Coordinates of C-alpha atoms in Angstrom, one line a residue:
Chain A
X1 CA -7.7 -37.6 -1.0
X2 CA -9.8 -35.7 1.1
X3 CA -13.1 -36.8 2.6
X4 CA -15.6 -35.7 5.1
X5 CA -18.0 -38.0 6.6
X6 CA -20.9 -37.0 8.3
X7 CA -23.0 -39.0 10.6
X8 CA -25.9 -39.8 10.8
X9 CA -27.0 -40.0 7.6
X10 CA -30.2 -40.1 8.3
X11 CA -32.3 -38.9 11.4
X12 CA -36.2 -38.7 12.1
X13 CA -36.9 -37.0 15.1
X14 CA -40.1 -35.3 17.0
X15 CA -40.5 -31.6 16.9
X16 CA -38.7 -30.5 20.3
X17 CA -36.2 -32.8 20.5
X18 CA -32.6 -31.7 20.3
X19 CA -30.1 -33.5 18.2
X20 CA -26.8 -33.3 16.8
X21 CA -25.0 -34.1 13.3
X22 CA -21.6 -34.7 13.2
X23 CA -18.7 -34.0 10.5
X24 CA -15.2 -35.9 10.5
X25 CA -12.5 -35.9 8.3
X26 CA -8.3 -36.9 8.9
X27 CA -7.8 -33.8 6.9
X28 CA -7.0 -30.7 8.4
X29 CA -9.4 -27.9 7.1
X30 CA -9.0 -23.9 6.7
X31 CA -12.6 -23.5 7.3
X32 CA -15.3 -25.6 7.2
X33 CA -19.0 -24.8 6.4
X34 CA -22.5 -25.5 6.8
X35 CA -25.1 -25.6 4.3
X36 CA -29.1 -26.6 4.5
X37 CA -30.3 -28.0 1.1
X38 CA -33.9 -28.3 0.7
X39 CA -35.1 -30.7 -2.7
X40 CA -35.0 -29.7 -5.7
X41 CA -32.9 -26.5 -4.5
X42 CA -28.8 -25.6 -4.3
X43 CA -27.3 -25.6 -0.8
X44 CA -27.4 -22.3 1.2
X45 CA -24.7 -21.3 3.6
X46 CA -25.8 -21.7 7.3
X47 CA -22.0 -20.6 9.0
X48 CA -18.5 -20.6 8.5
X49 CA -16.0 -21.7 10.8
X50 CA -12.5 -20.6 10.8
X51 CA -10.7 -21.3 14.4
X52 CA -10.1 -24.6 16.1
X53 CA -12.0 -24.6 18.9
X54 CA -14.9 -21.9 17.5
X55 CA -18.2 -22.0 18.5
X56 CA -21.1 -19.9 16.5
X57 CA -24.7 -19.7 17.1
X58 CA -27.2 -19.2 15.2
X59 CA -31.0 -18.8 16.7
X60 CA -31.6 -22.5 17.8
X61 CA -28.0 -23.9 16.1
X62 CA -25.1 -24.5 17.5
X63 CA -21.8 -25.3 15.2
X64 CA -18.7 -26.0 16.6
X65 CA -15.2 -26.5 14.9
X66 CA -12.5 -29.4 16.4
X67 CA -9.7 -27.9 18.1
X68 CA -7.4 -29.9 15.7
X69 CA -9.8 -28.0 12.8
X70 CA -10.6 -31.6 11.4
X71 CA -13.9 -32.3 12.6
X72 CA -17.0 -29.8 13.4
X73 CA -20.4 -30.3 15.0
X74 CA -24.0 -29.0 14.9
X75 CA -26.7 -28.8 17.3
X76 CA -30.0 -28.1 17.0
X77 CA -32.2 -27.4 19.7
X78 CA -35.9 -27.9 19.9
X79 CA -36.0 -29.0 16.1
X80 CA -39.3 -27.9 14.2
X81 CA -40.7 -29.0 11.3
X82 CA -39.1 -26.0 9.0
X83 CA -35.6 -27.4 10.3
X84 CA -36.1 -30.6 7.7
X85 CA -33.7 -31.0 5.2
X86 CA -30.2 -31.9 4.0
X87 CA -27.8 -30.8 6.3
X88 CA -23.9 -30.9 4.3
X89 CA -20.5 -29.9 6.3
X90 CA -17.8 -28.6 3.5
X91 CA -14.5 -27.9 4.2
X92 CA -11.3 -25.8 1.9
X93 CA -8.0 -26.7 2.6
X94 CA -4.8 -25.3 1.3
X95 CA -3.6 -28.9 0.5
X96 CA -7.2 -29.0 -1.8
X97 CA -6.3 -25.8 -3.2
X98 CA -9.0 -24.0 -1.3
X99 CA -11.6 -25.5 -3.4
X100 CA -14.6 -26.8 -1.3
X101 CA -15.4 -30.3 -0.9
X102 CA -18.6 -31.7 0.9
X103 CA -19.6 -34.5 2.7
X104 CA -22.5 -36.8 1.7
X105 CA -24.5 -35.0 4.3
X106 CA -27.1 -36.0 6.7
X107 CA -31.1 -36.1 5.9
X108 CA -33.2 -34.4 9.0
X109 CA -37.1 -35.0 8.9
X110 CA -38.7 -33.2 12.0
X111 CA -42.1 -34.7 12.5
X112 CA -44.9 -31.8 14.1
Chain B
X1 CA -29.0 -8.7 -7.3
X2 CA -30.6 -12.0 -7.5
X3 CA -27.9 -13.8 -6.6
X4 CA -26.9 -16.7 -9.0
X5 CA -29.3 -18.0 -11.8
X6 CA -29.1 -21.4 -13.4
X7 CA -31.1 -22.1 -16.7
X8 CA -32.9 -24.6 -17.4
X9 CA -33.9 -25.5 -13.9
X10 CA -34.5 -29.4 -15.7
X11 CA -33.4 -31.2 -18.5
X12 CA -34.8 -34.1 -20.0
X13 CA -33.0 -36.0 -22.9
X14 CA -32.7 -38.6 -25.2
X15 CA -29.2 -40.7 -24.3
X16 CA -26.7 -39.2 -27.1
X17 CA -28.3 -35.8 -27.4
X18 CA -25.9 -33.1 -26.3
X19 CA -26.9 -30.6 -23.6
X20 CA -26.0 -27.1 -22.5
X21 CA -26.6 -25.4 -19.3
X22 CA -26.1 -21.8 -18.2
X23 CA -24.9 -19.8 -15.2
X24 CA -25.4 -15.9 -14.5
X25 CA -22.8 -15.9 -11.0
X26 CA -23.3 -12.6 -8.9
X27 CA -22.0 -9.9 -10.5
X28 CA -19.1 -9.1 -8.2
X29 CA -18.1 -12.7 -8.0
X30 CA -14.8 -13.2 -10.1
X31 CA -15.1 -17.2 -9.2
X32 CA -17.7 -19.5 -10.5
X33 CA -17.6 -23.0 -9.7
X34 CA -19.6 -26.1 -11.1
X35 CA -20.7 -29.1 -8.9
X36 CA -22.6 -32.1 -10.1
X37 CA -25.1 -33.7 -7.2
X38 CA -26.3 -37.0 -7.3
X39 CA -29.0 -38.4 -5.2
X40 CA -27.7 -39.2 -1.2
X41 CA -24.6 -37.9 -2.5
X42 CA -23.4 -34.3 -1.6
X43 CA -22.0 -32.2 -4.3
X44 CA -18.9 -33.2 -6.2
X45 CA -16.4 -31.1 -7.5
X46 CA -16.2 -30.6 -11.5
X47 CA -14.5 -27.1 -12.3
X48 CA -13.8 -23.2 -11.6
X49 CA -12.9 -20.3 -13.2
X50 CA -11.8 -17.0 -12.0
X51 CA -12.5 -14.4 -14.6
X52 CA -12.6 -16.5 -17.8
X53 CA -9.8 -18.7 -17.1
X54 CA -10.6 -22.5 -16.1
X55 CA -7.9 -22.9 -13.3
X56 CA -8.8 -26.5 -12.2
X57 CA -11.6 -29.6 -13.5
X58 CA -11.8 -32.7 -11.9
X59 CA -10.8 -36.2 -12.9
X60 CA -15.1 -36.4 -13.1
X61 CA -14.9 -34.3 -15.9
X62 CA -14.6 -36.2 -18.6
X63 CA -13.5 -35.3 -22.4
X64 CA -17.8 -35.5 -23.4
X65 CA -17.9 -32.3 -20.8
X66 CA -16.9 -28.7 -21.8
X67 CA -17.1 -25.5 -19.5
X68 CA -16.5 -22.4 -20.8
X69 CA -16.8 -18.5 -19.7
X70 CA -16.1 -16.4 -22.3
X71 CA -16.3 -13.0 -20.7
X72 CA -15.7 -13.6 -17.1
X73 CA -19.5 -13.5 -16.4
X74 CA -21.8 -15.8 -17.3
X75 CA -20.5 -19.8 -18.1
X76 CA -21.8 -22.4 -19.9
X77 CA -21.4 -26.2 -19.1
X78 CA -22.3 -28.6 -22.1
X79 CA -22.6 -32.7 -22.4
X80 CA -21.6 -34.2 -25.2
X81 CA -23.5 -37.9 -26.4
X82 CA -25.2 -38.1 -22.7
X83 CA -25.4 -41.0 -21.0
X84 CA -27.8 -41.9 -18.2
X85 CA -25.0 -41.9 -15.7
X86 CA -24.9 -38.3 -16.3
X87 CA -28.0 -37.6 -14.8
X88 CA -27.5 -35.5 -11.7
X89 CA -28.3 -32.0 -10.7
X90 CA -25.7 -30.0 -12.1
X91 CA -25.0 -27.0 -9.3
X92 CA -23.4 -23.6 -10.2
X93 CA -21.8 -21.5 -6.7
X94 CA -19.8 -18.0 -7.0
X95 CA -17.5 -16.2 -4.9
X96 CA -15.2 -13.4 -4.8
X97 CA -11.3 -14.5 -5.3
X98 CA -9.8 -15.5 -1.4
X99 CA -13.3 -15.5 -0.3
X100 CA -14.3 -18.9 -1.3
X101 CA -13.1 -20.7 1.7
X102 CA -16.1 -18.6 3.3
X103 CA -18.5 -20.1 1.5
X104 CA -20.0 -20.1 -2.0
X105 CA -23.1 -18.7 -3.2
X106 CA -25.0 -21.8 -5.0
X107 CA -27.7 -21.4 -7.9
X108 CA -31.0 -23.7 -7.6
X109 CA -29.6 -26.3 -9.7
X110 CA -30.3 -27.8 -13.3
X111 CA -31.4 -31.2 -12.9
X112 CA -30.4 -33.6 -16.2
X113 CA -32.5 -36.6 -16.7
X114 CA -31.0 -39.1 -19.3
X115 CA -33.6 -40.9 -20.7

């Protein structure tokens, strides 16, 4: 079975502060994704990564994929308050039959 | 295009009632997908179709759910005699065949409240 485990699962933070969320699995992934969630909404795509070893930016977010394409990062620098939300990591695999699973995310609040 | 539209956007029931949601994917998209969210949880996996044909449902899918997409479009999901473990916010996502390891286009959701 396939898993993805993120970490933390919960971070409170100042506005300004950098941080970073992490995504682990023992699987080996064909891509893995990013999506923000805010309540009472569906998740909406942030990046895909494709490449062990990518790195992608976007504005103030960094996302980086493991060289062994098991485990990807993000980064957020100088969080602000519209950055709060639920951040998941989803990954397709061949062995999962390309479908997407998630991870159980992680919960950012950035306090102004 | 509006991208994808879920309706109703909540649910509340009586435990035993049967419920049916719907899904209007982006027109291109040839794959629609179904996830069911529960709270701290990130989505789970239920079923897809490409066109109209259901090519995969999860173990979580049990013999009270149904899923259906008649004409390749839109697709309905429907609980049979609910139970309050059901409730969850029931997700919809498209895609276009091959593209789906990009990423998925997600509705806002239908939450379900068993009462």
């Amino acid at each position: 079975t396939q898993l993805l485990e993120q970490s933390p699962q919960f971070l409170s933070i100042q506005e300004g502060e950098n941080l970073t969320v992490y995504c682990n699995s023992s699987s080996v992934f064909s891509s893995l994704q990013w999506y923000r969630q805010e309540p009472g909404e569906g998740p909406v795509l942030l990046v895909t990564v494709v490449t062990g070893g990518e790195v992608k930016k976007l504005k103030r977010l960094t996302f980086q994929f493991g060289d062994a394409r098991k485990d990807s990062s993000l980064h957020i620098t100088a969080a602000q308050p519209g950055d709060t939300g639920l951040y998941l990591c989803a990954g397709a695999s061949q062995a999962g039959g390309f479908k997407t699973i998630f991870g159980a995310g992680t919960r950012l609040f950035v306090k102004a | 295009d509006t991208g994808v539209s879920q309706d109703p956007r909540h649910k509340i029931t009586k435990r035993g009632q049967n419920v049916t949601f719907r899904c209007d994917p982006i027109s291109e998209h040839n794959r629609l997908y179904w996830y069911r969210q529960t709270l701290g949880q990130g989505p789970e996996f239920l079923t897809y179709f490409q066109n109209e044909a259901q090519l995969e449902k999860s173990r979580l899918l049990s013999d009270r759910f149904s899923a259906e997409r008649p004409k390749g479009s839109f697709s309905t999901l429907e609980i049979q005699r609910t139970e309050q473990g059901d409730s969850a916010m029931y997700l919809c996502a498209s895609s276009l065949a091959g593209t789906g390891s990009i990423g998925y286009t997600f509705g806002s959701g239908t939450r379900l409240t068993v009462v």
